[in-house]
Short mmCIF file of C-alpha atoms and ligand atoms in Angstrom, two decimals:
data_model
loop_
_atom_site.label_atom_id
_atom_site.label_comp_id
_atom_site.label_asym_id
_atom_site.label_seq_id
_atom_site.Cartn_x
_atom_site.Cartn_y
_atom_site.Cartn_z
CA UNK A 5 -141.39 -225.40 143.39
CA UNK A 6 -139.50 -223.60 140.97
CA UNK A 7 -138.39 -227.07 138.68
CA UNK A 8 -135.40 -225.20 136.79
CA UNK A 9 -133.51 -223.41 139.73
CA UNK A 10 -133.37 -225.38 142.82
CA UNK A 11 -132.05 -228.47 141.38
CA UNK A 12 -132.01 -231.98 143.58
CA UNK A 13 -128.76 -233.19 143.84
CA UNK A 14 -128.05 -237.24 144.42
CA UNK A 15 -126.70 -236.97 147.52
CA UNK A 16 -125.80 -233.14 149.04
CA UNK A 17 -124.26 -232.08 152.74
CA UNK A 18 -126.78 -231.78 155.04
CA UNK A 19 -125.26 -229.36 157.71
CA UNK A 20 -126.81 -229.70 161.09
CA UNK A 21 -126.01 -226.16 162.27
CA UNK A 22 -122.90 -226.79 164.99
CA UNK A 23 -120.51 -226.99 162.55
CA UNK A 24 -120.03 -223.92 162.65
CA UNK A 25 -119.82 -223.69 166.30
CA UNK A 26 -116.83 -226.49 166.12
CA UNK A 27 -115.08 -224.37 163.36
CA UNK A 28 -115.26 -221.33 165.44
CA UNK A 29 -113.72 -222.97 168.54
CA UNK A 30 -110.82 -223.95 166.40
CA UNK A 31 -110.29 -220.45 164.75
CA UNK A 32 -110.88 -218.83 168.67
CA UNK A 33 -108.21 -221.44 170.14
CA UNK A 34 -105.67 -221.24 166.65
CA UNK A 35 -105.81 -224.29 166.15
CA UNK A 36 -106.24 -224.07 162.63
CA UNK A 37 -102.57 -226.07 161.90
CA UNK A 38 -103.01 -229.41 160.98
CA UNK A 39 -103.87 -231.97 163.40
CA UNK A 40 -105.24 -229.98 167.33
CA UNK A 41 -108.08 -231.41 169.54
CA UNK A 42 -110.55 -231.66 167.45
CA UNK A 43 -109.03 -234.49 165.57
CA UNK A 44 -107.87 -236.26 168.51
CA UNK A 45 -111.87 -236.03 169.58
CA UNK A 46 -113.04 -237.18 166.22
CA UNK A 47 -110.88 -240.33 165.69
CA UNK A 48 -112.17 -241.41 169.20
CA UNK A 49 -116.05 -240.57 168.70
CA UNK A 50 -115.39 -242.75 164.98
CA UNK A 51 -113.52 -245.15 166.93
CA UNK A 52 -116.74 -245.58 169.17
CA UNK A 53 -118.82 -245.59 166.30
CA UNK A 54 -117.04 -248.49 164.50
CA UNK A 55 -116.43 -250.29 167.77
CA UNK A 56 -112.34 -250.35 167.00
CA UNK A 57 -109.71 -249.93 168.89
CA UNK A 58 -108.28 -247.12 167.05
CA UNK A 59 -108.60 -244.53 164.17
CA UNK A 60 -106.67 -242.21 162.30
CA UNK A 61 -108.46 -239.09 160.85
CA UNK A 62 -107.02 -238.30 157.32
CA UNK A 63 -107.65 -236.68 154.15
CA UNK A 64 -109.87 -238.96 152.23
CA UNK A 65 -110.89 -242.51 152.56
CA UNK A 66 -108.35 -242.90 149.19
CA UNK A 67 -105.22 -242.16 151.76
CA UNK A 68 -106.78 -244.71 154.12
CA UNK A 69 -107.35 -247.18 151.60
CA UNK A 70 -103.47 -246.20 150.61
CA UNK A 71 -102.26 -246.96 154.06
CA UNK A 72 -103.64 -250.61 154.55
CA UNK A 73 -102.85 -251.57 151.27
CA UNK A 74 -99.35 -250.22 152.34
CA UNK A 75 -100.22 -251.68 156.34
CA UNK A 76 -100.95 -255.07 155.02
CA UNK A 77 -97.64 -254.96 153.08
CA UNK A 78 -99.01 -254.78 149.61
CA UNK A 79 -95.74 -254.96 146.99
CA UNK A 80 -94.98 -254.75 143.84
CA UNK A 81 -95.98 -257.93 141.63
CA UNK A 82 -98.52 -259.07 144.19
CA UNK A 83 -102.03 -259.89 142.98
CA UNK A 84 -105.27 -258.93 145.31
CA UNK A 85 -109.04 -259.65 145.38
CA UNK A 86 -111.08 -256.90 145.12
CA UNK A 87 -115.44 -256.65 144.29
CA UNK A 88 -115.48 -255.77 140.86
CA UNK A 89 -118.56 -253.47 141.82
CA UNK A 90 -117.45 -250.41 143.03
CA UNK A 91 -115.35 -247.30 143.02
CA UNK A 92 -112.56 -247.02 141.78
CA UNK A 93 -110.79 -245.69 144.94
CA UNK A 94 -111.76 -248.93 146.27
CA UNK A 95 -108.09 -250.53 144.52
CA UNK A 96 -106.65 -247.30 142.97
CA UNK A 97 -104.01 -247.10 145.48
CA UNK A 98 -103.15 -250.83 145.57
CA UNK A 99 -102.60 -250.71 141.60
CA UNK A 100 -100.71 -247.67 141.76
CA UNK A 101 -98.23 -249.69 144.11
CA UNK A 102 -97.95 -251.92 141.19
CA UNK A 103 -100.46 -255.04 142.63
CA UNK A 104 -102.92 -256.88 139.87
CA UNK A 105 -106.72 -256.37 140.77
CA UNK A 106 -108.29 -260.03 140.42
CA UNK A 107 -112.22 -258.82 140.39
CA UNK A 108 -114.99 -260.74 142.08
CA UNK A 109 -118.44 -260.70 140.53
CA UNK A 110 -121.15 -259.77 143.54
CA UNK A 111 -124.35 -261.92 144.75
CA UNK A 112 -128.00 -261.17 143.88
CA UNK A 113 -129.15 -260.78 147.66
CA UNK A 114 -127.06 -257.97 148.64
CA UNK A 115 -125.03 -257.09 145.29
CA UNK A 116 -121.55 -256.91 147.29
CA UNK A 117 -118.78 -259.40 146.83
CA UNK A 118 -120.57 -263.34 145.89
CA UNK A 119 -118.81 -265.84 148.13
CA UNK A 120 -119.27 -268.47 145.57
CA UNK A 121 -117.01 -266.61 143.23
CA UNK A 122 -114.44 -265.79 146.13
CA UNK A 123 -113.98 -269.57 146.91
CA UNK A 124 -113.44 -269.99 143.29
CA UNK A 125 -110.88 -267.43 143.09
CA UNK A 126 -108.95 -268.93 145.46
CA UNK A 127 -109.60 -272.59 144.86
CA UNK A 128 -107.72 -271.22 141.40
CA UNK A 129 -104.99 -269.19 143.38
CA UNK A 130 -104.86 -272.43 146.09
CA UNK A 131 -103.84 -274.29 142.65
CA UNK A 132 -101.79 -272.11 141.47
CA UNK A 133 -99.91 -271.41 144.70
CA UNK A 134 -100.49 -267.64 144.19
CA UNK A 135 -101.93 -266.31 147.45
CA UNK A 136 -103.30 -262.95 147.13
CA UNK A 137 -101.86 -260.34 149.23
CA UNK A 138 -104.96 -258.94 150.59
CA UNK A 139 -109.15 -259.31 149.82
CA UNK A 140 -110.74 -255.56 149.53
CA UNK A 141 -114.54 -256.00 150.52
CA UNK A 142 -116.72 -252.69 149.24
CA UNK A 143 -119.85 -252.46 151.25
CA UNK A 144 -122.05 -250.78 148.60
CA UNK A 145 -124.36 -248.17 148.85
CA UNK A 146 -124.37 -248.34 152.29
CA UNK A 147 -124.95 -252.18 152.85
CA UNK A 148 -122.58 -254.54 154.08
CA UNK A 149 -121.16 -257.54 152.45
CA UNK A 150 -121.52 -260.96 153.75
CA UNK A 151 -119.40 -261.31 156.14
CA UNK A 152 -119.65 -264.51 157.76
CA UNK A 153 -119.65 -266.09 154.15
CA UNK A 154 -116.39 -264.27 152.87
CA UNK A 155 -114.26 -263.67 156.08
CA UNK A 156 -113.53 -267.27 156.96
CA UNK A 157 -112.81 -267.86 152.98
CA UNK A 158 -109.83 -265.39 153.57
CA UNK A 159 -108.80 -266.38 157.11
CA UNK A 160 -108.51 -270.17 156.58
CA UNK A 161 -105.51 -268.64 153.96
CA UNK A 162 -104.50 -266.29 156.43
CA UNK A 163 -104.97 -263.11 153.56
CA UNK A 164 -105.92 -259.86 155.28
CA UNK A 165 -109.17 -258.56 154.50
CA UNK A 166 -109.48 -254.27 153.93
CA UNK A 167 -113.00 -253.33 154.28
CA UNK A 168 -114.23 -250.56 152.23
CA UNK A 169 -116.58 -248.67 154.48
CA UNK A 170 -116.72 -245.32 152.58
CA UNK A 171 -119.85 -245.56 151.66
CA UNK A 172 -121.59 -247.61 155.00
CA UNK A 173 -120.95 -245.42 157.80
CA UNK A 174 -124.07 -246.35 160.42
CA UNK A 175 -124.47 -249.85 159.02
CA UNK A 176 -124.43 -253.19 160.70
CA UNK A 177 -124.24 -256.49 160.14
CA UNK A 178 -125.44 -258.86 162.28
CA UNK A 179 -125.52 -256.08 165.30
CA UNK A 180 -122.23 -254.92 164.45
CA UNK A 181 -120.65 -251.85 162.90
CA UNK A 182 -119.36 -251.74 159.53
CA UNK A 183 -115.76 -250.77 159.26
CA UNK A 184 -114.80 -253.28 161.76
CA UNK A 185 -114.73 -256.52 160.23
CA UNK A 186 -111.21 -256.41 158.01
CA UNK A 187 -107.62 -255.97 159.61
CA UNK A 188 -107.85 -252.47 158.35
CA UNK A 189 -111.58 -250.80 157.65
CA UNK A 190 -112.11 -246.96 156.40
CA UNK A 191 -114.88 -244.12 156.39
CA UNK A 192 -115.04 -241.68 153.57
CA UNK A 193 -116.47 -237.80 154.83
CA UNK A 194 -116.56 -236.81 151.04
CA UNK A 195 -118.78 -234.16 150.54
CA UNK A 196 -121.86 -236.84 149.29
CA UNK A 197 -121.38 -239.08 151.77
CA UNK A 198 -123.92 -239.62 155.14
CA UNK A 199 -121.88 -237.18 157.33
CA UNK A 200 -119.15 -234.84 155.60
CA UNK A 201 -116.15 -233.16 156.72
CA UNK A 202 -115.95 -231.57 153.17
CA UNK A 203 -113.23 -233.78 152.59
CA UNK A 204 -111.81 -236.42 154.53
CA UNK A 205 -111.47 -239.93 155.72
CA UNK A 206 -110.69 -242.48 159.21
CA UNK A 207 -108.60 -245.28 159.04
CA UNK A 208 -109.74 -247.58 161.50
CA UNK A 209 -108.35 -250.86 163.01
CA UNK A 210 -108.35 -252.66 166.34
CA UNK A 211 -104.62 -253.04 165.72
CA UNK A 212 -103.48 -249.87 167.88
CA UNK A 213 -99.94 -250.48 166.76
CA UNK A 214 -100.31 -250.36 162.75
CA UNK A 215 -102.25 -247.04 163.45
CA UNK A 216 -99.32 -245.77 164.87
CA UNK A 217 -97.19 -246.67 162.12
CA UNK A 218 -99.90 -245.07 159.54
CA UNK A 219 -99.73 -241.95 161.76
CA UNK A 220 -96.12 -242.06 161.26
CA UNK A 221 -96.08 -242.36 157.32
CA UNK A 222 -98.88 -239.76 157.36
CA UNK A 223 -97.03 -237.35 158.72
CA UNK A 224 -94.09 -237.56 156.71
CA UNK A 225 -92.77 -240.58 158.45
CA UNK A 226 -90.64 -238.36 160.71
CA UNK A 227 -88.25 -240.50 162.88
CA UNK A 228 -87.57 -239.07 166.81
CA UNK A 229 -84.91 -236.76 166.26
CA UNK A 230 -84.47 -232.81 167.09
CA UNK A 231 -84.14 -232.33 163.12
CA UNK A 232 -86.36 -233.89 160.24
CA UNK A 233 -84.61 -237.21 160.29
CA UNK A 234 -86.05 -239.82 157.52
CA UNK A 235 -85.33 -243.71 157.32
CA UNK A 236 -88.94 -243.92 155.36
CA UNK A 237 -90.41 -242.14 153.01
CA UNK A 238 -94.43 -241.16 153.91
CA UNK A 239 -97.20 -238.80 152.76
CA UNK A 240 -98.76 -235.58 154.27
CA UNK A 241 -102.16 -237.26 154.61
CA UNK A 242 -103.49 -236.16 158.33
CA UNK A 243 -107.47 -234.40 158.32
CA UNK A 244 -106.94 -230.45 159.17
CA UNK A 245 -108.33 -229.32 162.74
CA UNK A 246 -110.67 -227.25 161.64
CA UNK A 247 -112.59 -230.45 159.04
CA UNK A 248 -112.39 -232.16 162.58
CA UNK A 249 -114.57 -229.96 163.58
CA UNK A 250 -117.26 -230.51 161.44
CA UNK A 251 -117.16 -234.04 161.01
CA UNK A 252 -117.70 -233.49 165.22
CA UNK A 253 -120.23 -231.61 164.62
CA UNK A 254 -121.80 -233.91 162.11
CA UNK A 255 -121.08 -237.58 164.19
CA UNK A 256 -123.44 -236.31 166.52
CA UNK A 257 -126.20 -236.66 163.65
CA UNK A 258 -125.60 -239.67 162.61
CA UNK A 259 -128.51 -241.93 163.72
CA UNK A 260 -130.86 -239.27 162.55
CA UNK A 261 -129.02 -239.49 159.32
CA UNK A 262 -129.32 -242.81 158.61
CA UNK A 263 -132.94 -242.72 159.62
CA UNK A 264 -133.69 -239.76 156.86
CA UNK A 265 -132.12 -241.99 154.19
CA UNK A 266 -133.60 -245.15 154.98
CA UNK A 267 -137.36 -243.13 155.29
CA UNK A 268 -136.38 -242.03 152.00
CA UNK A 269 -135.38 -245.58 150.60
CA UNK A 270 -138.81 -246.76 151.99
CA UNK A 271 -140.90 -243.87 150.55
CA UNK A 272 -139.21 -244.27 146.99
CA UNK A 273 -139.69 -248.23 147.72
CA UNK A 274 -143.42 -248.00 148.37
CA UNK A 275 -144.26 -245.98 145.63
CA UNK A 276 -141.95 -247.25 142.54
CA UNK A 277 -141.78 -250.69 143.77
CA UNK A 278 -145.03 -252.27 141.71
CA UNK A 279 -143.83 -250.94 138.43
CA UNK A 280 -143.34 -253.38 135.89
CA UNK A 281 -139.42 -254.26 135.78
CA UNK A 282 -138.63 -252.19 138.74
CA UNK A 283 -136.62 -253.78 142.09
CA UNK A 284 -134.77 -252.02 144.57
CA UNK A 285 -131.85 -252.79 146.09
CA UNK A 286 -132.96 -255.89 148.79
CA UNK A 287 -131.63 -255.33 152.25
CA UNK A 288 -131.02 -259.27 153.64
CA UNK A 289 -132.70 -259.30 157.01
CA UNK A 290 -129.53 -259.75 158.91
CA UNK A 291 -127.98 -256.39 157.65
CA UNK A 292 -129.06 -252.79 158.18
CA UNK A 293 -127.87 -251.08 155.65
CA UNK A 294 -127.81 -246.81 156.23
CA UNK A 295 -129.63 -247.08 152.47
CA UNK A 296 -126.65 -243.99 151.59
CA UNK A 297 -128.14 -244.38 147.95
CA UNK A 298 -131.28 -245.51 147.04
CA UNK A 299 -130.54 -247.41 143.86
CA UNK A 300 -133.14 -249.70 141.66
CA UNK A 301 -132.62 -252.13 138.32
CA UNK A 302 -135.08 -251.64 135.58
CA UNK A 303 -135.78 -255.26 134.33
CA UNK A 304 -135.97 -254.39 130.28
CA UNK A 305 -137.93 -257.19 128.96
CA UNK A 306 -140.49 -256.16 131.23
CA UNK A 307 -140.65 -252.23 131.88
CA UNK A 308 -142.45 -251.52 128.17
CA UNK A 309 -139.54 -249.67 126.86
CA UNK A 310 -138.59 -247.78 129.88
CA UNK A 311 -134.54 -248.08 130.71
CA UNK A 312 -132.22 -247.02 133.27
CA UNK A 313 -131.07 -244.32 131.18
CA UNK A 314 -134.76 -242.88 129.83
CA UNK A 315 -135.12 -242.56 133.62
CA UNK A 316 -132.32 -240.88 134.25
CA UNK A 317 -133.02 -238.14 131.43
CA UNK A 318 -136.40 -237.50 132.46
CA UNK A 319 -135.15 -236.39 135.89
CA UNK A 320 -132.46 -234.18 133.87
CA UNK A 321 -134.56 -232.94 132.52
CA UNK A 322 -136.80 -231.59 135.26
CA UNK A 323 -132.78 -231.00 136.71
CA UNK A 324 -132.50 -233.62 138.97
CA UNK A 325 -129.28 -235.30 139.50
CA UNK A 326 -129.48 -239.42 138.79
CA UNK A 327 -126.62 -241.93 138.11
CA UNK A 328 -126.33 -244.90 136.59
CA UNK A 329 -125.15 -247.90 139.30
CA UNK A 330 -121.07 -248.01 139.12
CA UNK A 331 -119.94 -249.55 136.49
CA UNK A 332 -118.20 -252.78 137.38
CA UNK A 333 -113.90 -252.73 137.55
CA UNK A 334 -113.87 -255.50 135.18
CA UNK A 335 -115.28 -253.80 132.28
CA UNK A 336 -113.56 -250.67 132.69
CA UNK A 337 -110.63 -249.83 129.82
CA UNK A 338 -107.85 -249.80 132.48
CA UNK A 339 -108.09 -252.79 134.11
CA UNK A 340 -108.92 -254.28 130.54
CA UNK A 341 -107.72 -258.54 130.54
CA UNK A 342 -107.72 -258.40 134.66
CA UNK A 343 -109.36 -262.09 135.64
CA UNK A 344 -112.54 -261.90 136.62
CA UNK A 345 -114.55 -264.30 138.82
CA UNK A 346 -118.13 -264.33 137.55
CA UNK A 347 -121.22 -265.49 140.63
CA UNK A 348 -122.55 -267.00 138.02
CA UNK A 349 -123.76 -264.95 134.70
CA UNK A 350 -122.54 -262.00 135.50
CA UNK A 351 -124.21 -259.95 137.85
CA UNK A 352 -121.96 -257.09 138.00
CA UNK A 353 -122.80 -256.44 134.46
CA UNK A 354 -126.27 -256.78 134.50
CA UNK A 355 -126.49 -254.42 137.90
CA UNK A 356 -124.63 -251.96 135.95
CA UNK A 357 -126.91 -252.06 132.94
CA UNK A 358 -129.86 -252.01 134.38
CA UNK A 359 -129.46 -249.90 137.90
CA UNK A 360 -129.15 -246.37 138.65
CA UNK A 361 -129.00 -244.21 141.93
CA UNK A 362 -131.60 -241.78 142.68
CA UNK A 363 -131.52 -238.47 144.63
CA UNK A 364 -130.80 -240.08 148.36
CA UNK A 365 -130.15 -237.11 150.59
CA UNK A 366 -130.72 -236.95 153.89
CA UNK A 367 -132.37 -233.81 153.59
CA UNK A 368 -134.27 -234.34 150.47
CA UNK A 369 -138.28 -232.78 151.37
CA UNK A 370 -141.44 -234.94 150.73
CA UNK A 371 -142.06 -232.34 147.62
CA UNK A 372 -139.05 -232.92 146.25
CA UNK A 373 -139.11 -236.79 146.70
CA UNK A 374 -142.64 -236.49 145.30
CA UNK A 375 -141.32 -234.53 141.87
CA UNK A 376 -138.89 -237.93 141.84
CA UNK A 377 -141.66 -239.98 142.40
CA UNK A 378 -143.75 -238.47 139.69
CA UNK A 379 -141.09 -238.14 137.03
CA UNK A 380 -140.14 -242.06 137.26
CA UNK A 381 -143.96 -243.20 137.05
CA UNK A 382 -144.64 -240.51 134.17
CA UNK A 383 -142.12 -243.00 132.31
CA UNK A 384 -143.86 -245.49 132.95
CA UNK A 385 -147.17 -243.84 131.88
CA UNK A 386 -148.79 -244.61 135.61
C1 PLP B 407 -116.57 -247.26 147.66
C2 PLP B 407 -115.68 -246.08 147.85
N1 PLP B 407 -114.39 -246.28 148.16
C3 PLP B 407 -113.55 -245.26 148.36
C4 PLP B 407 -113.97 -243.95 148.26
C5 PLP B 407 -112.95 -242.87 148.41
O1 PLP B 407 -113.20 -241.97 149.43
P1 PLP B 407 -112.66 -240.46 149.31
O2 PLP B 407 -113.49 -239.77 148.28
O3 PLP B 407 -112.86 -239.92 150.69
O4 PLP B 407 -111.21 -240.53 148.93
C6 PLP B 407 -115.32 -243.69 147.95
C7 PLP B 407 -115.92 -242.34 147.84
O5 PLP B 407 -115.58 -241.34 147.46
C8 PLP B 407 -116.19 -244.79 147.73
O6 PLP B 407 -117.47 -244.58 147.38
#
């Protein structure tokens, strides 16, 4: 393999080879305009997937997140719960509308939102008489938060819980699909995620009747009239007919998918895993997680020298594409002063220092997962 030209990326699209067919129907039928059947067809087959009611196919999981923070009646002044982390998509929208991120810390056992530091958040907001307006859980990396701990935390309170499922498309917990378990749950298709549209996002819900409404202010909230009448302002957020099409195309591959990543989570897993200082990401036995990213902590006071960041250099350097785990809300200069809610020590922090992401695609080759392999234990002189 030639090292220097066919660089591994983190997480490509891996086309299956019918997207094109999908694509071609659409061109052959004109229905190239925004919105046609194959959008009607996708937000059912997600629908399925998820096990919802409902779904709205839109232009990125950042409009969906948009429309439940907007669903859920997110205002001005309001304060909301959010893992600290994550994305920043994840609460973007919802401090653009003018709302005050209070981050959570997350747990050791599956590094998404700690419920210990959720009940103390609201114990605190309880006291204070400050009920959040809504509770954004981020399933990370493909692995799906606690749910049975944090859901009846926000329930009891009656505060509406968004679930962030960009990144955990074909996960469950417990048996059941991700992206189901809030009021209002979401997909990402971003171009790195486990099945791409090139762009785009589902809203999903099993409330039929706020999807309609989020259709509505999608579409340029455009009352029933003969002429553009307006008594709302809304977005143009809807998915294009033709990106229907592929993410069609690409729903069909899902399971396969999920089982390339997770091979390559185990392969990386069995041969990293005895380095000094190394873990990987656990997977609690009651969650299958779709493993999007394989991602790993490098315990420094035992790894002789070797960091997150040597390791992602080497692999630069032989030009493959690693990242450094997201770096926690909290400690990020915008959101600089925003209460925090540690698990205790601060595990967010220490995730961040310590962890990185490495290549995870779902059609990553054994040679190229062995060059990964190879690089990491070089670092460690093994
Ligand atoms: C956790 C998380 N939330 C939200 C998003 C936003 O999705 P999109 O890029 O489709 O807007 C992403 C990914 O991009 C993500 O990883």
């Amino acid at each position: 393999m030639d090292r220097k030209r066919d660089r591994i990326y983190l997480s490509p699209p891996h086309l299956g080879g019918e997207e094109i067919l999908y694509v071609k129907e659409a061109f052959d039928t004109n229905w190239v305009a925004p919105l046609g059947p194959h959008v009607e067809a996708f937000e059912k087959e997600c629908a399925k997937v998820a096990d919802v009611k409902s779904a709205l196919a839109l232009s990125s999981g950042t409009a969906a997140m948009l429309l439940s923070a907007r669903l859920v009646g997110v205002k001005p002044g309001d304060v909301f719960f959010c893992s600290s982390l994550t994305f920043i998509a994840s609460l973007a929208p919802l401090a653009q509308m003018g709302a005050s991120p209070v981050f959570i810390d997350s747990e050791p056992e599956s590094w998404n939102m700690s419920p210990r530091a959720l009940a103390r958040a609201f114990e605190d907001a309880d006291r204070a008489g400050k009920t959040p307006a809504a509770v954004i859980l981020v399933n990370l990396y493909g692995q799906p938060c606690d749910m049975d701990e944090l859901l009846p935390l926000c329930a009891s309170r009656g505060v509406p819980v968004i679930e962030d499922a960009a990144e955990s498309l074909g996960s469950l917990y417990k048996g059941r699909p991700t992206g189901s378990f809030g009021r209002f749950g979401f997909f990402s298709f971003n171009g790195n995620k486990i099945i791409t549209t090139s762009g785009g996002g589902m809203l999903l819900s099993d409330d039929k009747e706020a999807i309609d409404k989020a259709r509505f202010w999608a579409t340029q909230a455009r009352d029933k009239a003969p002429w553009y009448e307006h008594t709302e302002l809304g977005y143009n957020f809807r998915m294009s007919n033709v990106v229907a099409g592929i993410g069609r195309a690409q729903i069909k591959l899902l399971d396969d998918r999920v089982a390339r990543r997770r091979a390559v989570f185990e392969r990386y897993a069995r041969a990293l895993a005895d380095l000094p200082g190394v873990s990987f990401m656990p997977e609690p036995s009651y969650m299958r997680s779709s493993r999007w990213l394989t991602t790993l902590t490098i315990n420094p006071e035992q790894s002789r020298g070797v960091t997150r960041m040597s390791i992602i250099d080497a692999l630069a350097a032989e030009n493959i594409e690693a990242r450094p785990v997201w770096k926690p809300m909290h400690l990020q200069p915008i959101f600089e002063g925003a209460k925090y809610y540690e698990h205790g020590g601060d595990v967010s922090r220490e995730l961040f220092g310590n962890g990185l992401c490495l290549p995870s695609g779902s059609s990553l080759s054994e040679d190229e997962q062995n060059l990964v392999i190879e690089t990491v234990k070089k670092q460690f002189g093994a």
